[in-house]
Each structure stands twice: as C-alpha cells, then as structure tokens.
Coordinates of C-alpha atoms and ligand atoms in Angstrom, one line a residue:
X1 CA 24.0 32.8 2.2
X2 CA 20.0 32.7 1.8
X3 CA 18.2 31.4 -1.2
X4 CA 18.1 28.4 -3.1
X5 CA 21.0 25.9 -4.2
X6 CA 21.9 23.8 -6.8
X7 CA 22.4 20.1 -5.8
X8 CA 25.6 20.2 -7.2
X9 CA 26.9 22.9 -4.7
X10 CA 25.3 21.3 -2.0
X11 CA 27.0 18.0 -2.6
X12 CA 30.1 20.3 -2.5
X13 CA 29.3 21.7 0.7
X14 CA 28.7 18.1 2.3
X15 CA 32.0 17.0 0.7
X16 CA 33.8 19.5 2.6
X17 CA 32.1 20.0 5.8
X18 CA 32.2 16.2 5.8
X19 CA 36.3 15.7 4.8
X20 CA 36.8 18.0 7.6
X21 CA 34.2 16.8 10.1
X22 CA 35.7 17.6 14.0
X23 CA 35.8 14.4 17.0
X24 CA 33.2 16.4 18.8
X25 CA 30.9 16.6 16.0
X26 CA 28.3 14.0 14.8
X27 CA 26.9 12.7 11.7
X28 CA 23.4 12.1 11.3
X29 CA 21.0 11.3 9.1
X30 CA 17.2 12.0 8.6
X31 CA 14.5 10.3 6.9
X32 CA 11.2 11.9 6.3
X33 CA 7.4 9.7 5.9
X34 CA 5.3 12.8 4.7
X35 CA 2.4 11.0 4.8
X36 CA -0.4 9.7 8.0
X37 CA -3.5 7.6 7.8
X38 CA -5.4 9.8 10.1
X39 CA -5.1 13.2 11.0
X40 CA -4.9 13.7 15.0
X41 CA -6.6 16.8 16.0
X42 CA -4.0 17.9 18.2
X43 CA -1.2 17.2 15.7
X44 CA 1.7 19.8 14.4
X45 CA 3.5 17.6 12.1
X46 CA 0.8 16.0 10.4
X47 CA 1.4 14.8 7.3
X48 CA -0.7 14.5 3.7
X49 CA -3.6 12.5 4.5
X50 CA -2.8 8.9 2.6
X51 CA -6.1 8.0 1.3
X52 CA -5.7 11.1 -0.4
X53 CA -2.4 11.0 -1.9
X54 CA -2.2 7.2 -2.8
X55 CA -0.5 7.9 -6.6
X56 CA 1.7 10.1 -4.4
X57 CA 2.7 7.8 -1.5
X58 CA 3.7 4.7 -3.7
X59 CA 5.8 7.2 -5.9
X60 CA 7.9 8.8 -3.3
X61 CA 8.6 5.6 -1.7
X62 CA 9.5 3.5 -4.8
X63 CA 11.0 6.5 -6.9
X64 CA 11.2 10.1 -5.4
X65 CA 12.7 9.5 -2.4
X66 CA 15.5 6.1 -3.3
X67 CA 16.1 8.9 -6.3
X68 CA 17.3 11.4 -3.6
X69 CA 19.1 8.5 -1.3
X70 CA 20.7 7.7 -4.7
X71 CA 22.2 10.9 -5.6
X72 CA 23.7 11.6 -1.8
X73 CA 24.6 8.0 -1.8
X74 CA 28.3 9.1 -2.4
X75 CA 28.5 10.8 1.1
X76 CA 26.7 8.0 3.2
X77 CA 29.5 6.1 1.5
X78 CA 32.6 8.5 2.5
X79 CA 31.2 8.4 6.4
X80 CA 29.0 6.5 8.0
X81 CA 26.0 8.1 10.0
X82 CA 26.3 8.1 13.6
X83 CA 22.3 7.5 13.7
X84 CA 19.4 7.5 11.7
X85 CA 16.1 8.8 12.4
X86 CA 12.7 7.6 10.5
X87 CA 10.1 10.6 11.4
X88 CA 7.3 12.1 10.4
X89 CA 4.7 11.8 9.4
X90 CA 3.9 8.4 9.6
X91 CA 7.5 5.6 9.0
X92 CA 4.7 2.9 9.7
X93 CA 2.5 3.6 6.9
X94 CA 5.1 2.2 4.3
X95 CA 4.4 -1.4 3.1
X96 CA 7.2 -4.1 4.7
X97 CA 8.5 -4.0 1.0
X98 CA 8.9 -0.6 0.6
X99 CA 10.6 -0.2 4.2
X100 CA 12.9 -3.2 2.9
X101 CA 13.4 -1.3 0.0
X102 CA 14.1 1.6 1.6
X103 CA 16.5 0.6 4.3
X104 CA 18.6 -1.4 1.3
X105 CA 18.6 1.4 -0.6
X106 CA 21.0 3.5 2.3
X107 CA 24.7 2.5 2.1
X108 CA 26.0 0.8 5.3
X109 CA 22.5 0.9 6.7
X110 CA 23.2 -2.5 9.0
X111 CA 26.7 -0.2 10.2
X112 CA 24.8 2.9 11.3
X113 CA 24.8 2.4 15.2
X114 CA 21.7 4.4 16.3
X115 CA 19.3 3.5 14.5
X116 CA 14.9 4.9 15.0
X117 CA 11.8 4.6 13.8
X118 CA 8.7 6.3 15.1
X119 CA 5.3 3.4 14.9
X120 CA 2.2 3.7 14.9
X121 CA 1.3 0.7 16.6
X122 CA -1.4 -0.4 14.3
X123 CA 0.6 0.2 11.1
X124 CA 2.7 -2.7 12.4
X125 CA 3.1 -6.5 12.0
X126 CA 4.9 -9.3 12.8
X127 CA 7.2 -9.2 9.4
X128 CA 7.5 -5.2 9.9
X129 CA 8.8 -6.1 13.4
X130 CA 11.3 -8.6 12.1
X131 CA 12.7 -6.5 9.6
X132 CA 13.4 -3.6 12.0
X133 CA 14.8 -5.9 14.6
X134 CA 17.0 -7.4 11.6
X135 CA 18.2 -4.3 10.5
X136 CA 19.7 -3.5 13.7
X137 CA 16.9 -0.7 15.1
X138 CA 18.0 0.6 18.3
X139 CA 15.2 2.4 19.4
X140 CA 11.3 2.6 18.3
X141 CA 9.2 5.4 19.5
X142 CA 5.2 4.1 19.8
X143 CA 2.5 7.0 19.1
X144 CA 0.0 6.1 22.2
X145 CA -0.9 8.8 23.1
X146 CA -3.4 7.3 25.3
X147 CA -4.5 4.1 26.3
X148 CA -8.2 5.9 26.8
X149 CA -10.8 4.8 23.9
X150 CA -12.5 8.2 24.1
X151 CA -9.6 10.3 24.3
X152 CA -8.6 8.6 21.2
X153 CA -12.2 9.0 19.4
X154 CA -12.0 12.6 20.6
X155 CA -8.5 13.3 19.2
X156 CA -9.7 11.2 15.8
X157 CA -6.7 8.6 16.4
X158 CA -7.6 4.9 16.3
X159 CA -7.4 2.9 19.4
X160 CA -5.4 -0.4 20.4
X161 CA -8.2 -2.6 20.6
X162 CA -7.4 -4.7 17.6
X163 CA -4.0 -5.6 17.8
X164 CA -1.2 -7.4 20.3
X165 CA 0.1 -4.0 21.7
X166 CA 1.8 -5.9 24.4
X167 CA 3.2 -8.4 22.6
X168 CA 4.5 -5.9 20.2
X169 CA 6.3 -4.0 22.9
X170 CA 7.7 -7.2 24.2
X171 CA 9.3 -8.3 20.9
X172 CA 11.1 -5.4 20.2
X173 CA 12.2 -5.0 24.0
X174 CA 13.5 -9.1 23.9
X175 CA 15.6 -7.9 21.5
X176 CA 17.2 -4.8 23.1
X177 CA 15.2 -2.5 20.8
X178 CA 14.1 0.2 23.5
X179 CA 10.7 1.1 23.0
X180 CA 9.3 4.7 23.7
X181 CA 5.9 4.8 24.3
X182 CA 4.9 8.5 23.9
X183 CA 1.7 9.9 25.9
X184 CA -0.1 13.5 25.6
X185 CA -1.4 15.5 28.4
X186 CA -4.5 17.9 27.7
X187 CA -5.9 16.6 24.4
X188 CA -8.6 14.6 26.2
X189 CA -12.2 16.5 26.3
X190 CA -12.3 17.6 29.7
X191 CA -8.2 18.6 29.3
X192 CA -9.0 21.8 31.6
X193 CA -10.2 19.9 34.5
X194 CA -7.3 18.2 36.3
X195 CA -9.0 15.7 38.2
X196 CA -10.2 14.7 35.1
X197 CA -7.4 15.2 32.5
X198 CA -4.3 14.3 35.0
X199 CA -6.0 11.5 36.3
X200 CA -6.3 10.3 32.8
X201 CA -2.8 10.9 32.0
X202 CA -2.0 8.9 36.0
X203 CA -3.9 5.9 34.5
X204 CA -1.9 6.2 31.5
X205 CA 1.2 5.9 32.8
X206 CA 0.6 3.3 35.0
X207 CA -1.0 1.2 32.7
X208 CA 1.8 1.7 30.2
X209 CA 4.1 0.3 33.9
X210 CA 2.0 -2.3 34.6
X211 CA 1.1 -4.4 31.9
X212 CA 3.1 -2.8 28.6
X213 CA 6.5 -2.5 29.8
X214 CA 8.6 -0.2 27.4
X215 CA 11.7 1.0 28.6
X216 CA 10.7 4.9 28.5
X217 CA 7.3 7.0 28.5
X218 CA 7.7 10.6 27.3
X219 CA 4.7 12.6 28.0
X220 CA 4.1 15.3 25.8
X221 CA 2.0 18.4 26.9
X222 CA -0.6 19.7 24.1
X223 CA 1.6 23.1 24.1
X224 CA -1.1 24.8 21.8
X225 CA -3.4 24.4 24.8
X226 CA -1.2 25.5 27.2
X227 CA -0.4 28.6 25.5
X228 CA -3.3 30.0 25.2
X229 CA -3.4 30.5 28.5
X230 CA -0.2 31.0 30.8
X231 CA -1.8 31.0 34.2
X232 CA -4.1 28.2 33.4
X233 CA -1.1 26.4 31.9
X234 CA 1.1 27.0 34.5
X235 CA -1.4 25.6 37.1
X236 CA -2.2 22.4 34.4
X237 CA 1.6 22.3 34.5
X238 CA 2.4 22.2 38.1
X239 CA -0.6 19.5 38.3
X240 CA 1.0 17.4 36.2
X241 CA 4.5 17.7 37.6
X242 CA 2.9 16.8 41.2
X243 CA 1.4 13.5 39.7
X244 CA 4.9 13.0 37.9
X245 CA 6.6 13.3 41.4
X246 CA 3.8 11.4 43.0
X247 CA 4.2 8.7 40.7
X248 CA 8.2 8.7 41.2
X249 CA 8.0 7.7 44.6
X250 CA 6.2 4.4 43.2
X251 CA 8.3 3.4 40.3
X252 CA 11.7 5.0 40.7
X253 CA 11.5 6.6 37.2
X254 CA 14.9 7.4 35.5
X255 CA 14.6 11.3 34.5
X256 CA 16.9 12.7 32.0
X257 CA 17.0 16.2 34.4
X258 CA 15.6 16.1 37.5
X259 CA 15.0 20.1 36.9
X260 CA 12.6 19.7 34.6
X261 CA 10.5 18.9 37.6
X262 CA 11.1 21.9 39.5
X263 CA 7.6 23.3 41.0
X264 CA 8.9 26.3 41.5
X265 CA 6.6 29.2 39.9
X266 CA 9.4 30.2 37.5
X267 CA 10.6 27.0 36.4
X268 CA 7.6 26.2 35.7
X269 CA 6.6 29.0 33.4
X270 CA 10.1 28.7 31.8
X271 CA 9.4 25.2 31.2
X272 CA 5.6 24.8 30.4
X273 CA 6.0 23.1 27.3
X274 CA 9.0 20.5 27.3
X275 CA 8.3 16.9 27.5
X276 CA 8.7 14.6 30.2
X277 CA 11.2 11.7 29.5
X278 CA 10.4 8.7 32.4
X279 CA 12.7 5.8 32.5
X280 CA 10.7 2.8 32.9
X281 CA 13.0 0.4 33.0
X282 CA 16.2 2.5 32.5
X283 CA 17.8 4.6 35.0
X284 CA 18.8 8.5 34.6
X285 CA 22.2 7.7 33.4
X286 CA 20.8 5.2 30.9
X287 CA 18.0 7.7 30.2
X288 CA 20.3 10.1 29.4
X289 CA 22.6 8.3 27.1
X290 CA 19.6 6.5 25.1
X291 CA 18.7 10.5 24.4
X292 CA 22.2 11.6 23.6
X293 CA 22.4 11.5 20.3
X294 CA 20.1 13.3 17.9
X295 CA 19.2 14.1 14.7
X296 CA 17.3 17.1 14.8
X297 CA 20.3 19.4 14.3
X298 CA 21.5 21.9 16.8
X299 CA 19.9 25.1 17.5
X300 CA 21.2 26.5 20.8
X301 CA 21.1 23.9 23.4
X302 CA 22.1 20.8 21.4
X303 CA 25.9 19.7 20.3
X304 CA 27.0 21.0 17.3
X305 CA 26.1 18.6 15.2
X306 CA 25.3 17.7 11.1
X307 CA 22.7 16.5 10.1
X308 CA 20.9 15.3 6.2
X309 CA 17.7 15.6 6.0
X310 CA 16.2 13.3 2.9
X311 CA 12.8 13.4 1.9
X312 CA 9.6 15.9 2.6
X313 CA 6.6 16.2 0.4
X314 CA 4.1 19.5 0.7
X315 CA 4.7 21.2 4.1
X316 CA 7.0 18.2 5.4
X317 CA 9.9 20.3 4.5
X318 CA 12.9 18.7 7.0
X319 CA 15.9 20.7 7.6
X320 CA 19.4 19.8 7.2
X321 CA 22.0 21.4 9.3
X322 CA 25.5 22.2 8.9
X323 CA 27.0 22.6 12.5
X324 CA 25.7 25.8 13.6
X325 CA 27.2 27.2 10.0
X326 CA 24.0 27.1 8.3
X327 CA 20.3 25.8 7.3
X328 CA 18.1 24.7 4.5
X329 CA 15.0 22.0 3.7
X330 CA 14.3 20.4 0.8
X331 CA 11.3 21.3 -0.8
X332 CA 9.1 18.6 -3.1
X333 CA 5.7 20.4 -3.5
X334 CA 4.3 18.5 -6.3
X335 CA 6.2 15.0 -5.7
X336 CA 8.7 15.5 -8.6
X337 CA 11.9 16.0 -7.1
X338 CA 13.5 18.0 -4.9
X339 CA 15.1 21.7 -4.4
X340 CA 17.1 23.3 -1.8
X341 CA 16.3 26.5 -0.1
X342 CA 19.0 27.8 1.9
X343 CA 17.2 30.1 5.0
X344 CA 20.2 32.0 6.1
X345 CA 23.5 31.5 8.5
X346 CA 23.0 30.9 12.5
X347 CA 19.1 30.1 11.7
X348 CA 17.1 29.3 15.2
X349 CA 14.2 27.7 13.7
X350 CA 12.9 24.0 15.2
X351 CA 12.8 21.9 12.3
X352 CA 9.0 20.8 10.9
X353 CA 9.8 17.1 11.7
X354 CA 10.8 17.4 15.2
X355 CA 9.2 14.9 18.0
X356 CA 12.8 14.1 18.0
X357 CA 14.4 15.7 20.8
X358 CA 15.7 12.2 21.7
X359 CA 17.5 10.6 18.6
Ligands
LIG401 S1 0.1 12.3 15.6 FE1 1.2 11.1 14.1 S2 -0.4 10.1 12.9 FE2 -1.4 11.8 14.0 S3 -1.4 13.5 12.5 FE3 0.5 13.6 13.8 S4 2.1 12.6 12.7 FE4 0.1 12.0 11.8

C-alpha cells in the first residue's frame, strides 16, 4: 500500500487495528508544535520561524489542528492513549489559552497516563506550569542545551538569564513531574577541541547537578558534526564517554544501558551518535522505566507499538504508525487541512519529529 488515503479509510484502518489491538502492543498518541521562536543553528527539527507565520500559528492552534483532534476524536474515545507526546517544534510557544484549549479539546486527556511536553524554558510561566501540572504531565523535557551564554549566542538560542530556571525545575519536580534537561555536545565554537568543548559540556552537567536538580540529563551529540568525520568523531566520542565515566564515579548516575558507554573502538563507532540518558536523581531501573514507553513508533529496535500522529505544518510532517504493518504523515503545506500519504509497508524511516526516543 503506498500513496495517499482518504480520511475516511484511514479512520477505518484505526477502527480495526484499534478493535483488535494485542496486550503487548501500546497506544500512543502524538501532537505536533510546527512552529519555534528562534531557529538554532544546529537544529534538525526546526520548525516555521513564528514571527513569520503569525496568521498561521494562531490558525492551526485555534482551528487546523482542534479540526483534526475533532475528526479522530471518535478513536481517542474507543481507547485511551497509553501516552501522549507534545513535540516539535516548539509545545511552549502556544499561549496558556491555546494549550488549555488544546489539552480540552483531546477526549480523556486527564486519563492518559504518560503524559510529555517538550519546554523551552523561556516560553514558560507560572500559569503554563500550573496547567501542565493540573493536567496530570508526567514528564517535561527542558531544551538547555547549555548553560554557556556564548555557546548559546553562537548556536543563535537565547540564554537563561531572565527567568527563574531553578525555580521552574523545582516546581515541576515537587510535583512528581520528572524534568529532562537536554544538553548538546559539539555545537559550541571551539566543538573540535576537547579540552575546550568537553570541558564545557563537564561544566554543564554539573551545574545542571548542582544547583538545577532535574531528575535526568540527556546529552545529545551534534551528529552532523560527528559525521563528517568518523575518526575525529570517534576520538570526540571516546572523550566524551571518558568524562561521562569520570563524572559517574561522582554522582552515581542511573544509565538506561551501561553499553552505551563502552570505550571499546567498535562500540564506539557503532554508537557515535546516540544520546546519553543520565539519571540524576533516578536510578537505572527508574531510568529505564521513565523511558519505556514511547511515541515515536517502532522501527526495528522499539516494541511494536501504534502510534497517531496529529498535526504538522510545511516540513513538520509526523508519522503515524501501525505496528510494524505500515506508515504514513500527514501533510498540511499551506495550513488548510490535512492529507495522508501512505509511504509503503515495513517503512524504516525515523520520523521528522523525533527527539523522542524517551516517551
Ligand atoms: S532546538 Fe528547538 S527551538 Fe531550536 S530550532 Fe530546534 S526545535 Fe526549534
């Protein structure tokens, strides 16, 4: 099956696969925010640039995309989500009205266990904080980065200077929301120098430790940069492992596979590009089972798994899966609705959206 698909037939499909939906299998739903304030120079999944799109961003949130929630409403209503994932793009950059909006507009939204939302923590406030913690969040992922001014200026991304990070951390984390604070490795100026660029990343992490306090850090290494190339990235790779392990000793870090650590030559060209998950204040078993479930549907390694994507606007185009049966993404280029393009059985492809390889 390859090509595009009436809505009608896809409801069908859902119907089906849903009524017939195995123990072993989950249910999850995705949400896309096609949209970002800035645009981070290292970024894959940016989305339309806001101040550009403003018609466009108060019209998908207040029409295009509750139209769409609307007409799979009937499904969310059959079975209940085991998780919901707000990626991007930018989830932040929607007013606190149109997140309320949004979030009343999903059928048994407070019953959906899993529930996250990926911040950028200067898109927040107090009442966006409250209304997430209402609504039963489980988990919020912070876009840091890094807690360096001029890797920030370098990378275009704002820095934390003007509001309570800390405090923002703490509030979520009082309420057993686990916060994720994500960090990047090689995007600073001098990433090619590792007594530079690890260092950085070193003072990072501890900072995030010391005075922050989120329950994970996943460290993300610019995989662009590391590709280009392999024996400098291996060696980048290896240096940032050794800090990693250094680091361990320290804090006892939970680690959702110990392997991914490996220094061994192979392992670490096998694995150059994969993220770093660190248990701050969670140990490995809680690690693992805070990054269990997942809405990023399956290819090869993950459960099988369903998964509704809703939303996408330009080149945000999120992919829904069926098990390991088949793909497709929506498609909304001009912000009008949306149409289906079915890519094909077994399809191995990451979906656009990712940063997700926790939910
Ligand atoms: S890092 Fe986040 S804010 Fe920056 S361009 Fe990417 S999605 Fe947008």
């Amino acid at each position: 099956m390859k090509g595009f698909i009436s809505e009608k037939e896809l409801l069908n499909l859902w119907e089906k696969k849903l009524s017939s939906i195995r123990d072993e299998e989950s249910f999850n739903l995705y949400i896309d925010n096609p949209f970002c304030v800035q645009q981070c120079a290292y970024c894959k999944h940016t989305g339309s640039l806001k101040r550009d799109y403003e018609d466009d961003f108060s019209k998908y949130y207040e029409e295009i995309l509750p139209a769409q929630i609307k007409i799979f409403s009937s499904l969310l209503k059959k079975k209940i989500p085991d998780t919901v994932y707000f990626g991007g793009g930018t989830p932040s950059a929607m007013s606190f009205s149109q997140m309320k909006n949004v979030f009343s507009s999903i059928p048994n939204f407070k019953k959906i266990k899993k529930k996250a939302f990926e911040c950028n923590p200067n898109l927040l406030n107090k009442e966006k904080i409250k209304l997430l913690i209402e609504n039963n969040f489980t988990y919020v992922s912070f876009g840091i980065q890094s807690l360096d001014k001029d890797v920030l200026d370098y990378n275009r991304r704002d820095n934390y200077e003007k509001i309570p990070l800390k405090d923002y951390i703490g509030k979520f984390e009082k309420e057993g929301v686990r916060v994720n604070c994500d960090l990047m490795a090689f995007i600073g100026e001098y990433k090619d120098n590792p007594s530079i660029e690890i260092k950085r990343v070193e003072k990072d992490i501890v900072g995030l430790v010391k005075t922050y306090r989120p329950s994970m850090i996943t460290i993300y290494p610019e995989s662009g940069f590391l590709r280009e190339d392999k024996i400098r990235g291996a060696y980048l790779s290896r240096k940032l492992r050794e800090m990693i392990l250094k680091l361990d000793k320290k804090h006892n870090f939970g680690h959702q596979d110990e392997f991914l650590l490996s220094l061994n030559k192979d392992d670490i060209l096998r694995g150059m590009e994969i993220c770093y998950h660190l248990g701050v204040s969670l140990s490995s078993e809680e690690l693992r089972e805070t990054k269990k479930y997942d809405s990023s549907g399956p290819p090869n390694q993950s459960p099988v798994q369903n998964c509704l994507a809703l939303g996408g606007f330009k080149h945000h185009r999120p992919w829904s899966y069926h098990g390991r049966d088949f793909v497709y993404h929506n498609l909304n280029e001009e912000n009008t609705g949306f149409s289906y393009f079915i890519t094909g059985e077994k399809e191995k492809k990451r979906p656009v959206f990712t940063n997700m390889d926790f939910i």
